[in-house]
Structures are given as structure tokens and as C-alpha cells.
Coordinates of C-alpha atoms in Angstrom, one line a residue:
Chain F
X1 CA -7.4 -34.3 -6.5
X2 CA -8.3 -37.9 -6.7
X3 CA -8.9 -38.5 -3.0
X4 CA -11.9 -39.2 -0.9
X5 CA -13.2 -37.9 2.4
X6 CA -12.9 -39.8 5.6
X7 CA -14.4 -38.8 8.9
X8 CA -12.5 -39.3 12.1
X9 CA -14.3 -39.2 15.4
X10 CA -12.6 -38.9 18.8
X11 CA -13.7 -41.8 20.9
X12 CA -12.9 -41.9 24.6
X13 CA -13.2 -45.3 26.2
X14 CA -16.7 -45.0 27.5
X15 CA -19.4 -47.6 27.5
X16 CA -22.0 -46.9 24.8
X17 CA -20.1 -44.3 22.9
X18 CA -19.7 -46.4 19.7
X19 CA -23.3 -47.6 19.9
X20 CA -24.5 -44.0 20.1
X21 CA -22.6 -43.2 16.9
X22 CA -23.8 -46.2 15.0
X23 CA -27.4 -45.7 16.1
X24 CA -27.3 -42.1 14.9
X25 CA -26.1 -43.1 11.5
X26 CA -28.6 -45.9 11.2
X27 CA -31.5 -43.6 12.1
X28 CA -30.5 -41.3 9.2
X29 CA -30.0 -44.3 6.8
X30 CA -26.4 -43.6 6.3
X31 CA -24.5 -46.7 5.2
X32 CA -21.1 -47.5 6.6
X33 CA -18.8 -48.8 4.0
X34 CA -15.6 -49.1 6.1
X35 CA -14.7 -48.5 9.7
X36 CA -11.5 -48.7 11.6
X37 CA -10.5 -48.2 15.2
X38 CA -7.2 -49.1 16.9
X39 CA -6.9 -50.3 20.5
X40 CA -5.5 -47.8 22.9
X41 CA -5.9 -47.4 26.6
X42 CA -7.7 -44.1 27.1
X43 CA -9.1 -43.1 23.8
X44 CA -9.4 -44.0 20.2
X45 CA -10.1 -42.5 16.8
X46 CA -13.0 -44.0 14.9
X47 CA -12.4 -43.6 11.1
X48 CA -15.4 -44.0 8.8
X49 CA -16.2 -44.1 5.1
X50 CA -19.9 -43.8 4.8
X51 CA -22.5 -43.3 2.0
X52 CA -22.8 -39.6 2.9
X53 CA -19.7 -38.1 4.6
X54 CA -21.0 -34.5 4.9
X55 CA -24.3 -35.6 6.3
X56 CA -22.7 -38.0 8.7
X57 CA -20.2 -35.4 9.9
X58 CA -22.9 -32.8 10.5
X59 CA -25.1 -35.3 12.2
X60 CA -22.4 -36.5 14.6
X61 CA -21.2 -33.0 15.4
X62 CA -24.7 -31.9 16.2
X63 CA -24.9 -34.8 18.6
X64 CA -21.8 -33.5 20.5
X65 CA -19.1 -35.8 19.0
X66 CA -15.8 -34.4 18.0
X67 CA -15.5 -35.0 14.3
X68 CA -13.0 -34.0 11.7
X69 CA -13.0 -34.6 7.9
X70 CA -9.8 -35.3 6.1
X71 CA -8.7 -36.7 2.8
X72 CA -7.4 -40.2 2.2
X73 CA -6.4 -42.2 -0.9
X74 CA -8.9 -45.0 -1.9
X75 CA -7.1 -47.4 -4.3
X76 CA -9.2 -50.1 -6.0
X77 CA -7.4 -53.3 -6.8
X78 CA -8.3 -56.9 -7.8
X79 CA -9.5 -58.9 -4.8
X80 CA -6.3 -60.8 -4.3
X81 CA -3.2 -60.6 -2.2
X82 CA -0.9 -60.1 -5.2
X83 CA -2.8 -57.0 -6.3
X84 CA -2.8 -55.7 -2.7
X85 CA 1.0 -56.3 -2.4
X86 CA 1.6 -54.6 -5.7
X87 CA -0.2 -51.5 -4.7
X88 CA 1.8 -51.2 -1.5
X89 CA 5.0 -51.9 -3.4
X90 CA 4.2 -49.2 -5.9
X91 CA 3.8 -46.6 -3.1
X92 CA 6.8 -47.6 -1.0
X93 CA 9.1 -47.9 -4.0
X94 CA 7.9 -44.4 -5.0
X95 CA 9.2 -43.2 -1.6
X96 CA 5.8 -42.9 0.2
X97 CA 5.3 -43.8 3.8
X98 CA 2.0 -45.0 5.1
X99 CA 0.5 -43.8 8.4
X100 CA -2.3 -46.2 8.4
X101 CA -4.4 -48.4 6.1
X102 CA -7.6 -50.3 6.2
X103 CA -9.6 -52.2 3.5
X104 CA -13.0 -53.3 2.5
X105 CA -14.6 -55.1 -0.4
X106 CA -16.8 -53.4 -2.9
X107 CA -18.4 -55.1 -5.9
X108 CA -15.9 -57.9 -6.0
X109 CA -13.0 -55.5 -5.8
X110 CA -10.7 -54.7 -2.8
X111 CA -10.5 -51.0 -1.8
X112 CA -7.5 -49.8 0.2
X113 CA -8.0 -46.7 2.3
X114 CA -4.6 -45.3 2.8
X115 CA -3.4 -42.2 4.7
X116 CA 0.1 -41.5 3.5
X117 CA 2.3 -39.0 5.3
X118 CA 2.4 -37.0 2.1
X119 CA -1.0 -37.2 0.4
X120 CA -0.1 -35.2 -2.8
X121 CA 3.1 -37.2 -3.4
X122 CA 1.3 -40.6 -2.9
X123 CA -1.5 -39.5 -5.2
X124 CA 1.1 -38.7 -7.9
X125 CA 3.0 -41.9 -7.5
X126 CA -0.2 -44.0 -7.6
X127 CA -1.5 -42.3 -10.7
X128 CA 1.8 -42.5 -12.6
X129 CA 2.0 -46.2 -11.9
X130 CA -1.6 -46.9 -13.1
X131 CA -3.2 -47.6 -9.8
X132 CA -7.0 -47.0 -9.8
X133 CA -7.8 -44.1 -7.5
X134 CA -11.4 -43.6 -6.5
X135 CA -12.7 -40.1 -6.3
X136 CA -15.6 -40.0 -3.8
X137 CA -18.7 -42.2 -4.3
X138 CA -21.6 -40.0 -3.8
Chain I
X1 CA 9.9 -38.6 89.4
X2 CA 9.9 -38.1 85.7
X3 CA 7.3 -35.5 84.7
X4 CA 4.5 -36.2 82.4
X5 CA 4.9 -32.8 81.0
X6 CA 7.6 -30.8 79.1
X7 CA 6.4 -27.6 80.7
X8 CA 3.9 -28.5 83.4
X9 CA 3.2 -25.0 84.4
X10 CA 2.2 -23.9 80.9
X11 CA 0.6 -27.1 79.8
X12 CA -1.7 -27.5 82.8
X13 CA -2.2 -23.8 83.5
X14 CA -5.8 -23.1 84.7
X15 CA -7.9 -21.5 81.8
X16 CA -8.3 -18.2 83.6
X17 CA -4.6 -17.8 84.1
X18 CA -3.9 -19.0 80.5
X19 CA -6.2 -16.3 79.3
X20 CA -4.3 -13.7 81.3
X21 CA -1.1 -14.9 79.7
X22 CA -2.7 -14.6 76.3
X23 CA -3.8 -11.0 77.0
X24 CA -0.3 -10.1 78.1
X25 CA 1.3 -11.7 75.1
X26 CA -1.3 -10.2 72.7
X27 CA -0.4 -6.7 74.0
X28 CA 3.3 -7.5 73.6
X29 CA 2.7 -8.8 70.0
X30 CA 0.7 -5.6 69.1
X31 CA 3.6 -3.5 70.3
X32 CA 6.0 -5.5 68.1
X33 CA 3.6 -5.4 65.1
X34 CA 3.4 -1.6 65.3
X35 CA 6.7 -1.8 63.4
X36 CA 5.1 -3.7 60.5
X37 CA 4.3 -1.5 57.5
X38 CA 1.4 -3.9 56.8
X39 CA -0.2 -3.8 60.3
X40 CA 0.7 -0.3 61.6
X41 CA -1.8 1.6 59.4
X42 CA -4.5 -0.9 60.0
X43 CA -4.0 -0.7 63.8
X44 CA -4.1 3.1 63.6
X45 CA -7.3 3.0 61.7
X46 CA -8.9 0.6 64.1
X47 CA -7.4 2.3 67.2
X48 CA -5.6 -0.8 68.2
X49 CA -2.9 -0.2 70.8
X50 CA -1.4 -2.4 73.5
X51 CA -3.3 -0.5 76.1
X52 CA -6.6 -0.8 74.4
X53 CA -6.6 -4.6 74.9
X54 CA -8.6 -5.4 78.0
X55 CA -9.9 -8.9 77.4
X56 CA -9.4 -11.8 75.1
X57 CA -12.6 -10.8 73.3
X58 CA -10.7 -7.8 72.0
X59 CA -9.2 -10.1 69.4
X60 CA -12.5 -9.5 67.4
X61 CA -11.5 -5.9 66.8
X62 CA -8.4 -7.1 64.8
X63 CA -8.3 -7.3 61.0
X64 CA -8.0 -10.7 59.4
X65 CA -4.9 -11.8 57.6
X66 CA -5.0 -14.1 54.5
X67 CA -2.6 -16.0 52.4
X68 CA -3.2 -13.4 49.8
X69 CA -1.9 -10.7 52.1
X70 CA 1.3 -12.7 52.5
X71 CA 1.6 -13.0 48.7
X72 CA 0.9 -9.4 48.0
X73 CA 3.5 -8.3 50.5
X74 CA 6.1 -10.8 49.3
X75 CA 8.8 -11.1 50.4
X76 CA 9.3 -8.8 53.5
X77 CA 6.3 -6.5 53.5
X78 CA 4.7 -7.8 56.8
X79 CA 8.0 -8.0 58.8
X80 CA 7.6 -6.3 62.2
X81 CA 11.3 -5.8 62.8
X82 CA 14.3 -4.9 60.8
X83 CA 16.0 -7.6 58.8
X84 CA 19.2 -7.5 60.7
X85 CA 17.5 -9.3 63.5
X86 CA 16.0 -11.9 61.2
X87 CA 18.0 -15.1 61.0
X88 CA 16.0 -17.4 58.8
X89 CA 13.2 -17.5 56.3
X90 CA 11.0 -20.3 55.2
X91 CA 8.8 -20.4 52.2
X92 CA 5.6 -22.4 51.6
X93 CA 4.9 -24.8 48.7
X94 CA 1.6 -23.1 47.6
X95 CA 2.5 -21.9 44.2
X96 CA -0.4 -19.9 42.9
X97 CA 1.6 -16.7 42.2
X98 CA 4.2 -15.5 44.6
X99 CA 5.3 -18.0 47.3
X100 CA 4.8 -17.0 50.9
X101 CA 7.7 -16.1 53.0
X102 CA 7.9 -16.4 56.8
X103 CA 10.6 -14.8 58.8
X104 CA 12.2 -15.8 62.1
X105 CA 14.4 -14.2 64.7
X106 CA 16.6 -16.4 66.8
X107 CA 14.1 -16.1 69.6
X108 CA 11.3 -17.2 67.1
X109 CA 13.4 -20.3 66.2
X110 CA 14.0 -21.1 69.9
X111 CA 10.3 -20.8 70.8
X112 CA 9.4 -22.9 67.8
X113 CA 11.9 -25.6 68.7
X114 CA 10.6 -25.6 72.2
X115 CA 6.9 -25.9 71.2
X116 CA 7.7 -28.8 68.9
X117 CA 9.9 -30.4 71.6
X118 CA 6.9 -30.0 74.0
X119 CA 4.7 -31.8 71.3
X120 CA 7.2 -34.6 71.1
X121 CA 7.4 -35.0 74.8
X122 CA 3.6 -34.9 74.9
X123 CA 3.4 -38.2 72.8
X124 CA 5.9 -39.9 75.0
X125 CA 9.2 -39.2 73.2
X126 CA 12.2 -38.7 75.4
X127 CA 15.9 -37.9 75.1
X128 CA 16.5 -41.7 74.9
X129 CA 14.6 -41.9 71.6
X130 CA 16.2 -42.0 68.1
X131 CA 14.1 -39.8 65.9
X132 CA 14.3 -40.1 62.1
X133 CA 12.9 -37.3 60.0
X134 CA 11.6 -38.1 56.5
X135 CA 10.7 -34.5 55.6
X136 CA 12.7 -32.5 53.1
X137 CA 15.3 -30.2 54.6
X138 CA 15.1 -26.7 53.0
X139 CA 12.4 -24.2 52.6
X140 CA 9.8 -26.7 53.9
X141 CA 9.4 -26.3 57.7
X142 CA 9.0 -30.1 58.3
X143 CA 12.7 -30.6 57.9
X144 CA 14.6 -28.1 60.1
X145 CA 11.5 -27.6 62.4
X146 CA 11.6 -31.2 63.4
X147 CA 15.3 -31.4 63.6
X148 CA 15.8 -28.5 66.0
X149 CA 12.9 -29.7 68.2
X150 CA 14.2 -33.3 68.4
X151 CA 17.6 -32.0 69.3
X152 CA 16.1 -29.7 71.9
X153 CA 14.3 -32.7 73.3
X154 CA 17.8 -34.3 73.5
X155 CA 16.9 -37.2 71.2
X156 CA 19.4 -38.6 68.7
X157 CA 18.1 -37.1 65.5
X158 CA 18.6 -38.6 62.1
X159 CA 18.1 -35.9 59.4
X160 CA 17.6 -38.5 56.6
X161 CA 15.4 -36.2 54.6
X162 CA 12.8 -36.9 51.9
X163 CA 12.7 -39.8 49.5
X164 CA 15.1 -42.8 49.1
X165 CA 13.1 -45.4 51.0
X166 CA 15.9 -47.9 50.8
X167 CA 18.2 -45.6 52.7
X168 CA 15.4 -45.0 55.3
X169 CA 15.1 -48.7 55.7
X170 CA 18.8 -49.1 56.2
X171 CA 19.0 -46.3 58.7
X172 CA 16.1 -47.5 60.8
X173 CA 17.6 -51.0 60.9
X174 CA 21.1 -49.9 61.6
X175 CA 20.5 -47.1 64.0
X176 CA 17.5 -48.6 65.8
X177 CA 15.3 -45.6 65.1
X178 CA 12.4 -45.5 67.6
X179 CA 10.4 -42.6 66.1
X180 CA 9.6 -41.4 62.6
X181 CA 8.3 -38.1 61.4
X182 CA 6.5 -38.5 58.1
X183 CA 3.4 -37.7 56.1
X184 CA 0.7 -40.5 56.4
X185 CA 1.1 -41.7 52.8
X186 CA 4.9 -42.0 53.3
X187 CA 4.3 -44.1 56.4
X188 CA 2.5 -46.5 54.1
X189 CA 5.2 -46.4 51.4
X190 CA 8.0 -46.9 53.8
X191 CA 6.2 -49.9 55.3
X192 CA 5.9 -51.3 51.8
X193 CA 9.6 -50.8 51.3
X194 CA 10.3 -52.8 54.5
X195 CA 8.1 -55.6 53.3
X196 CA 9.9 -55.6 49.9
X197 CA 13.1 -56.3 51.8
X198 CA 11.4 -59.1 53.6
X199 CA 11.2 -57.2 56.9
X200 CA 7.9 -56.8 58.8
X201 CA 7.7 -53.1 59.9
X202 CA 6.3 -54.4 63.2
X203 CA 9.6 -56.1 63.9
X204 CA 11.6 -52.9 63.6
X205 CA 12.5 -50.7 66.6
X206 CA 10.0 -48.0 65.5
X207 CA 7.4 -47.4 68.2
X208 CA 6.1 -43.9 67.5
X209 CA 5.1 -42.1 64.3
X210 CA 4.5 -38.4 64.1
X211 CA 2.2 -37.9 61.1
X212 CA 0.8 -34.7 59.7
X213 CA 0.8 -32.2 56.8
X214 CA -1.7 -34.4 54.9
X215 CA -5.4 -34.9 55.7
X216 CA -6.1 -38.4 56.8
X217 CA -8.9 -40.3 58.4
X218 CA -9.0 -42.2 61.7
X219 CA -9.2 -45.4 59.7
X220 CA -6.0 -44.5 57.9
X221 CA -4.3 -43.8 61.2
X222 CA -5.4 -47.2 62.6
X223 CA -4.1 -48.9 59.5
X224 CA -0.7 -47.2 59.8
X225 CA -0.6 -48.2 63.5
X226 CA -1.3 -51.8 62.6
X227 CA 1.2 -51.8 59.8
X228 CA 4.0 -50.6 62.0
X229 CA 2.8 -52.0 65.3
X230 CA 3.4 -48.5 66.6
X231 CA 1.4 -45.5 67.8
X232 CA 0.8 -42.8 65.2
X233 CA 0.0 -39.2 66.5
X234 CA -1.5 -36.5 64.4
X235 CA 0.6 -33.4 64.4
X236 CA -0.5 -30.0 63.1
X237 CA 1.6 -27.1 61.9
X238 CA 1.8 -24.6 59.2
X239 CA 4.7 -22.4 58.1
X240 CA 2.7 -19.2 58.6
X241 CA 2.5 -20.0 62.4
X242 CA 6.1 -21.4 62.5
X243 CA 5.9 -24.9 61.1
X244 CA 5.2 -28.2 63.0
X245 CA 4.6 -27.6 66.7
X246 CA 1.3 -25.7 66.6
X247 CA -0.9 -28.6 67.9
X248 CA -0.5 -32.3 68.6
X249 CA -2.5 -35.2 69.9
X250 CA -1.7 -36.4 73.4
X251 CA -1.7 -40.1 74.2
X252 CA -5.5 -40.0 74.5
X253 CA -5.5 -39.6 70.7
X254 CA -8.7 -37.5 70.9
X255 CA -8.0 -34.2 69.4
X256 CA -4.8 -32.1 69.0
X257 CA -3.9 -29.8 71.9
X258 CA -3.2 -26.4 70.4
X259 CA -0.6 -24.6 72.4
X260 CA -2.6 -21.6 73.5
X261 CA 0.3 -19.8 75.2
X262 CA 1.5 -19.3 71.6
X263 CA -1.8 -18.8 69.7
X264 CA -5.2 -17.4 70.1
X265 CA -7.6 -19.9 68.6
X266 CA -10.9 -18.9 67.0
X267 CA -13.3 -21.2 65.1
X268 CA -15.4 -19.0 62.8
X269 CA -18.1 -19.5 60.3
X270 CA -16.2 -19.0 57.1
X271 CA -19.0 -17.0 55.5
X272 CA -20.1 -14.7 58.3
X273 CA -16.7 -14.8 60.1
X274 CA -18.6 -14.9 63.4
X275 CA -17.7 -17.5 66.1
X276 CA -19.5 -20.8 66.0
X277 CA -20.7 -22.5 69.3
X278 CA -18.1 -24.7 70.9
X279 CA -18.0 -28.1 69.3
X280 CA -19.4 -26.9 66.0
X281 CA -17.4 -26.9 62.8
X282 CA -15.8 -23.7 61.4
X283 CA -12.6 -22.3 60.0
X284 CA -9.6 -22.2 62.2
X285 CA -8.3 -18.7 62.6
X286 CA -5.1 -18.1 64.5
X287 CA -3.2 -15.2 66.1
X288 CA 0.4 -15.7 67.0
X289 CA 1.4 -14.6 70.6
X290 CA 5.0 -15.6 70.8
X291 CA 6.6 -14.5 67.6
X292 CA 8.5 -11.3 66.8
X293 CA 9.8 -11.3 63.2
X294 CA 6.5 -11.6 61.6
X295 CA 3.5 -11.9 64.0
X296 CA 0.2 -12.6 62.2
X297 CA -3.2 -11.6 63.5
X298 CA -6.3 -13.6 62.9
X299 CA -4.7 -15.6 60.1
X300 CA -7.4 -17.5 58.1
X301 CA -6.0 -21.0 57.9
X302 CA -8.9 -22.2 55.7
X303 CA -8.8 -25.5 57.6
X304 CA -12.2 -26.6 58.8
X305 CA -12.3 -28.1 62.3
X306 CA -14.0 -27.8 65.7
X307 CA -13.0 -27.7 69.3
X308 CA -13.4 -31.0 71.2
X309 CA -15.6 -30.1 74.1
X310 CA -14.7 -30.9 77.7
X311 CA -11.5 -31.5 79.6
X312 CA -8.8 -33.9 78.5
X313 CA -8.0 -36.7 80.9
X314 CA -4.3 -36.1 80.2
X315 CA -4.4 -33.0 82.4
X316 CA -3.5 -30.4 79.7
X317 CA -5.8 -27.4 79.7
X318 CA -5.1 -26.3 76.2
X319 CA -8.0 -26.7 73.8
X320 CA -8.2 -29.7 71.4
X321 CA -8.8 -29.4 67.7
X322 CA -10.8 -32.1 66.2
X323 CA -9.5 -33.9 63.1
X324 CA -9.7 -31.5 60.1
X325 CA -12.8 -31.8 58.1
X326 CA -11.7 -30.1 54.9
X327 CA -11.0 -26.7 53.7
X328 CA -13.0 -23.5 53.4
X329 CA -11.2 -22.8 50.1
X330 CA -10.6 -25.3 47.3
X331 CA -7.0 -26.2 48.2
X332 CA -6.2 -29.9 47.8
X333 CA -3.4 -31.6 49.5
X334 CA -2.1 -34.4 47.3
X335 CA 1.0 -36.4 48.2
X336 CA 1.7 -33.7 50.9
X337 CA 1.7 -30.9 48.3
X338 CA -0.7 -28.0 48.4
X339 CA -2.5 -27.6 45.1
X340 CA -5.3 -25.2 44.0
X341 CA -7.5 -26.2 41.0
X342 CA -6.8 -22.7 39.5
X343 CA -3.2 -23.8 39.0
X344 CA -4.3 -26.7 36.9
X345 CA -6.9 -24.6 35.0
X346 CA -4.2 -22.0 34.2
X347 CA -2.1 -24.6 32.5
X348 CA -4.9 -26.3 30.7
X349 CA -6.1 -22.9 29.3
X350 CA -2.7 -22.5 27.6
X351 CA -3.6 -25.3 25.2
X352 CA -5.7 -24.1 22.3
X353 CA -6.4 -27.8 21.5
X354 CA -8.5 -28.0 24.7
X355 CA -12.0 -26.8 25.5
X356 CA -12.8 -25.2 28.8
X357 CA -14.1 -28.2 30.8
X358 CA -11.9 -30.3 33.0
X359 CA -12.2 -32.5 36.0
X360 CA -9.6 -33.4 38.6
X361 CA -10.1 -36.7 40.3
X362 CA -8.0 -37.7 43.4
X363 CA -8.1 -41.2 44.6
X364 CA -6.1 -43.6 46.7
X365 CA -4.3 -46.3 44.6
X366 CA -2.0 -48.8 46.3
X367 CA -1.9 -46.5 49.4
X368 CA -0.8 -43.5 47.3
X369 CA -2.6 -40.4 46.2
X370 CA -3.2 -40.4 42.5
X371 CA -4.5 -37.4 40.6
X372 CA -6.2 -37.7 37.2
X373 CA -6.9 -34.7 35.1
X374 CA -9.5 -35.1 32.4
X375 CA -9.4 -32.4 29.9
X376 CA -11.9 -31.8 27.1
X377 CA -10.6 -31.7 23.6
X378 CA -11.7 -28.7 21.5
X379 CA -11.5 -30.5 18.2
X380 CA -11.1 -34.0 16.8
X381 CA -7.9 -35.1 15.0
X382 CA -7.1 -38.0 12.8
X383 CA -3.6 -38.3 14.3
X384 CA -2.9 -40.5 17.3
X385 CA 0.6 -39.0 17.5
X386 CA -0.8 -35.6 18.1
X387 CA -3.0 -36.9 20.9
X388 CA -0.1 -38.7 22.5
X389 CA 2.1 -35.7 22.3
X390 CA -0.6 -33.4 23.6
X391 CA -1.2 -35.5 26.7
X392 CA 2.6 -35.8 27.2
X393 CA 3.0 -32.0 27.0
X394 CA 0.0 -31.3 29.3
X395 CA 1.4 -33.8 31.8
X396 CA 4.9 -32.2 31.7
X397 CA 3.5 -28.6 32.1
X398 CA 1.3 -29.6 34.9
X399 CA 4.2 -31.4 36.7
X400 CA 6.3 -28.2 36.6
X401 CA 3.4 -26.2 38.0
X402 CA 2.0 -28.5 40.8
X403 CA 5.2 -30.6 41.4
X404 CA 3.4 -33.9 41.2
X405 CA 2.7 -36.0 38.1
X406 CA -0.9 -36.3 37.3
X407 CA -2.5 -38.9 34.9
X408 CA -3.8 -36.8 32.0
X409 CA -6.8 -38.1 30.1
X410 CA -8.2 -36.4 27.0
X411 CA -11.9 -36.7 26.6
X412 CA -14.5 -35.7 24.1
X413 CA -17.5 -33.3 24.6
X414 CA -20.0 -34.1 27.2
X415 CA -17.9 -36.7 29.1
X416 CA -17.3 -34.4 32.0
X417 CA -20.6 -34.2 33.9
X418 CA -22.2 -30.8 33.8
X419 CA -23.4 -29.6 37.1
X420 CA -25.9 -26.8 37.7
X421 CA -24.4 -23.5 38.7
X422 CA -20.7 -23.6 39.7
X423 CA -18.8 -26.3 37.8
X424 CA -17.5 -29.2 39.9
X425 CA -13.8 -29.3 39.2
X426 CA -12.6 -31.6 41.9
X427 CA -13.7 -35.1 42.7
X428 CA -11.9 -36.2 45.8
X429 CA -12.5 -40.0 46.3
X430 CA -10.0 -40.4 49.1
X431 CA -12.5 -40.5 51.9
X432 CA -10.1 -38.7 54.2
X433 CA -12.6 -37.1 56.4

């Protein structure tokens, strides 16, 4: 499997909740590479890609947060819109649907974090069309 | 001269004589209840017979009756007479397990209607009034109970029933309704419905509101009175005793006269079950004296109240119950519906996605009771859809159990404050008391 681990943390709308999480990660020198949270009324899900997902997950669980690890695709493309568009086109033309997506820059490249509705299929489509999938980065 | 009283002899009866009447009626009630498969063996064991009753103090020899007894004998296990003499049954809204069923003979219905008619007369309603009832007609006693009483009073009675505020507004306007029977929160809602139509409720013909079945504060009453430019009287009843018509405020608005020709009133410490000194708070415990299908002895109402000391300037000699101060059990009354936390817990525990902590918050929002249920998630998820569906499903299942729609909030660990010892499950912010 050429996928990476993402951690998702249940986030109720409560003052200080996000700070708690970030402080805990900082204290253990865990670097956040990408983060995403959508706006909802009562609760949110904080999705993180960090320098050490297992450690981050254990740490946050121990602090009483609800954490789950799941697999997502990380596709590395050139840092321009055309490359971004191409990657999405490849997936959707291949019949994949995307549940959510967020991006970040890494060493001059653009990394797309994608959760497709069918992970295995999306992985196959990406590989057979020459997209560059990242497998972890520990 | 028009009398101040519906039944002057009974209502102003000297205490000594009233007590004699109670003793006579208690004897009669015991005789009837010897036919109850529930009470007969208990009476035998405790040597309770009509002749053994010498004074009102003898009530303390009687066993208590609880809501649980009513449930475990569902539906007819407490009946004192054969069903061929029973003409009606009512059932309560409390839904933790079996409902409770209360049976009535024709005489029971007549006495009930008379007691509630007396209550209406007591607050100044007469046969010239037009009384509109906003309670549901059916198993709930607030519908038919008010209907028969208002008819007995001789008033034109409008059985409009629950809900449909627009229709209530139209009826009040078209018929010239002078009195309303409603729960306090509905008095507010109906006033809002009038304002929406551009009518100030104070400009309507409504001069009297009979409010009850829902705990409310003195401040709330004042606000209702201001909204309507009318008098609002607190009315107490419970289906176990008959329904509305057990106690009502007189025009002094200082405590509800409880009709002691119909009930023996005890205020007991809910823990020791010993009487508290007059004026002190305790649990209201009632014995029926004027019922035959299903008399109840020392029924624990779980309502906390006290007796207002002293004589009432209105001339009635029947004791006055102070505004209710809460419950000796954990029953909540939300939007007029009786709800126990255990009903909510039972539903939440059916969801494996939830942990065991939850918190019920009740508050007043725009004059309405709102209930929020915070439920702790057992595990995280990466799927918003799952969370949305989960709260939807919880809301739906709670609604079918407790009959009102709560706001469901999913929370993470540690959000629900941990209390030492017994967990605090209910946070009532309504300031009713």
C-alpha cells in the first residue's frame, strides 16, 4: 500500500481545545506538516499529518482526546495549478470520488492529501497514471 | 346575593368538623378498598379495618403507595371494584416502563368534575364565562377533566385542544373567550401567536388563565399576567388523584387550597417519611377520600412543597400548598411532559458509539423549554457524515421515547464535568423555583 497515515481528532467547539492539542505536540517536538479543520456548529474533526503520527496519536489519546488513525493518499505534484488539476482529473476520470482534500508545500513541491471514498481503487488509478504517491515520511 | 363559594358548607367548614368528615370518608374508603387485590392483603397484615380508624392520626398506620406500585399492577391490579362499574380510564404520560392507569366510576367522574368546578368558581369563573381548553383531549386528564368541570360550572366550554395556535387565536377572537386553561409555557406561546397577528393579547376578552401541570416561578406568573392583562391562577392536579381539581389558588394568590374533603394531606420528610413541622418543606403525600374505582392511600407524589401557615383571608378553611419547590425524585417536567433521566440514559446506552457520560441541560429559550443532551463519544471518527447521522439517529430515538425533541450534542472525553460521587446528569437552568 502506498498510502500514509493521518490522525483525526474529535474537536468539540470548546475554548482552548485546539491550543491544548498544539501545545501537547510542541512539548514533544512533533512537527505539524499539514492540518485541516472544517467549520461546523457543534463539533469538528481536526486532521493532522505530523512528523511522527504514532507518537502524536498516543500522546493525544493519553491526554484524553478522541483520536483515530486512518490511511489517506499523499500525491506529490509540481507546485502549480496545472499539475494539481491534472492529478484531480486523473482520479475523477478513473472513476474515483473524493471525500475531502487538503494540501501543503514540501521542498518546492505540492502535496495533496486526499481521502477518496475507495482508497484501494484510487491508489491503483493514481499509480497506473504515473502519479507520485508518497509512502509515509518517517 | 351571589355566593363567594361553590360549596360554602364544605369550603368554609371549621377544621374540627372537616377532620370528622375526613375520618368518616377514610373509613368508607377503607371499606371500598378491601375489594382491592393490592390493598386487601396489606390491610389484613396491618389490621386496618374501617372500625379501627379513630382519628386522623391513624393515617400513619397505612402503607405507602408509589408510582411503581401503579406500574407493577398495570393495568387493573389496584382496582377496588369490579370493572363493570368502571366507566372510564386515564393513563399518565410518564413512560419509564408501563404507563399508569387510573380508573373512574361514574360517581368518581361526577365528584372530579364538581371539585374542578369548585376550583374554577374559586378563582371567580361563573356560568357567564367562556372557557377555552388548550389541553389535549384523550388519555391526558387536562382535556376531559377541564371540559366536564367547566360544563358543570355552566360555562360555555370550547374544547379546542392542544396545539394549532392560529386556531386558538381565531376562536378566542371570534367567541370572545374569557378564560383559558393552559400550561404556563403555552400561555407564552399563545401570546406570541397573537402578537404575530398584530393583536395585543391584553386587548382580547381573556381575563383569567388557569395554569398548571408545569413548574413555574412567581416571576413567570407575573410575566404571563402582564402579557395577557389577565389574572393567572396556579392549579394543581395529577391523574393519580383524578386530574386537575386537587388544589387551586384562591384570588389571594398565596398558596393553593387543597380540597381536604377529598384528600388527606401529609407533608413528609422524603428520607425518614416522618411529618415535617407545619410550614417546612417536604414531600406531598395524598390519600383519596372520595373515590371508589381506585382509591389510593398515602400516595407519594414526589412533589416537594410546604403548607402555608395561618388562615386564608378568603375564608376557606382548607390548607394551602405553597408553590412546588421541586421533586424528591429526578423527574423533570419539560414542555409539560414528565421525563426521567433514566429514559434518556436507556436510549443513549443503546449506541455503542457512545461512552457512558451524558448531561441533560434544560433552559428557557424564547419562552420555551429547550432540552440539550450532551453525549460523550466513545471513539473518534474521520467521517463527518457518521457524526451527523449519529446525532440524527440519537435525536430520533430520544424523541420517540420522551415525546419531545432534544438538541443532541456529541462531545469528546472530559467535556462533561465529573462530579464527586453521584454523577450530575441534569442541569436545570430554568430557575423555576
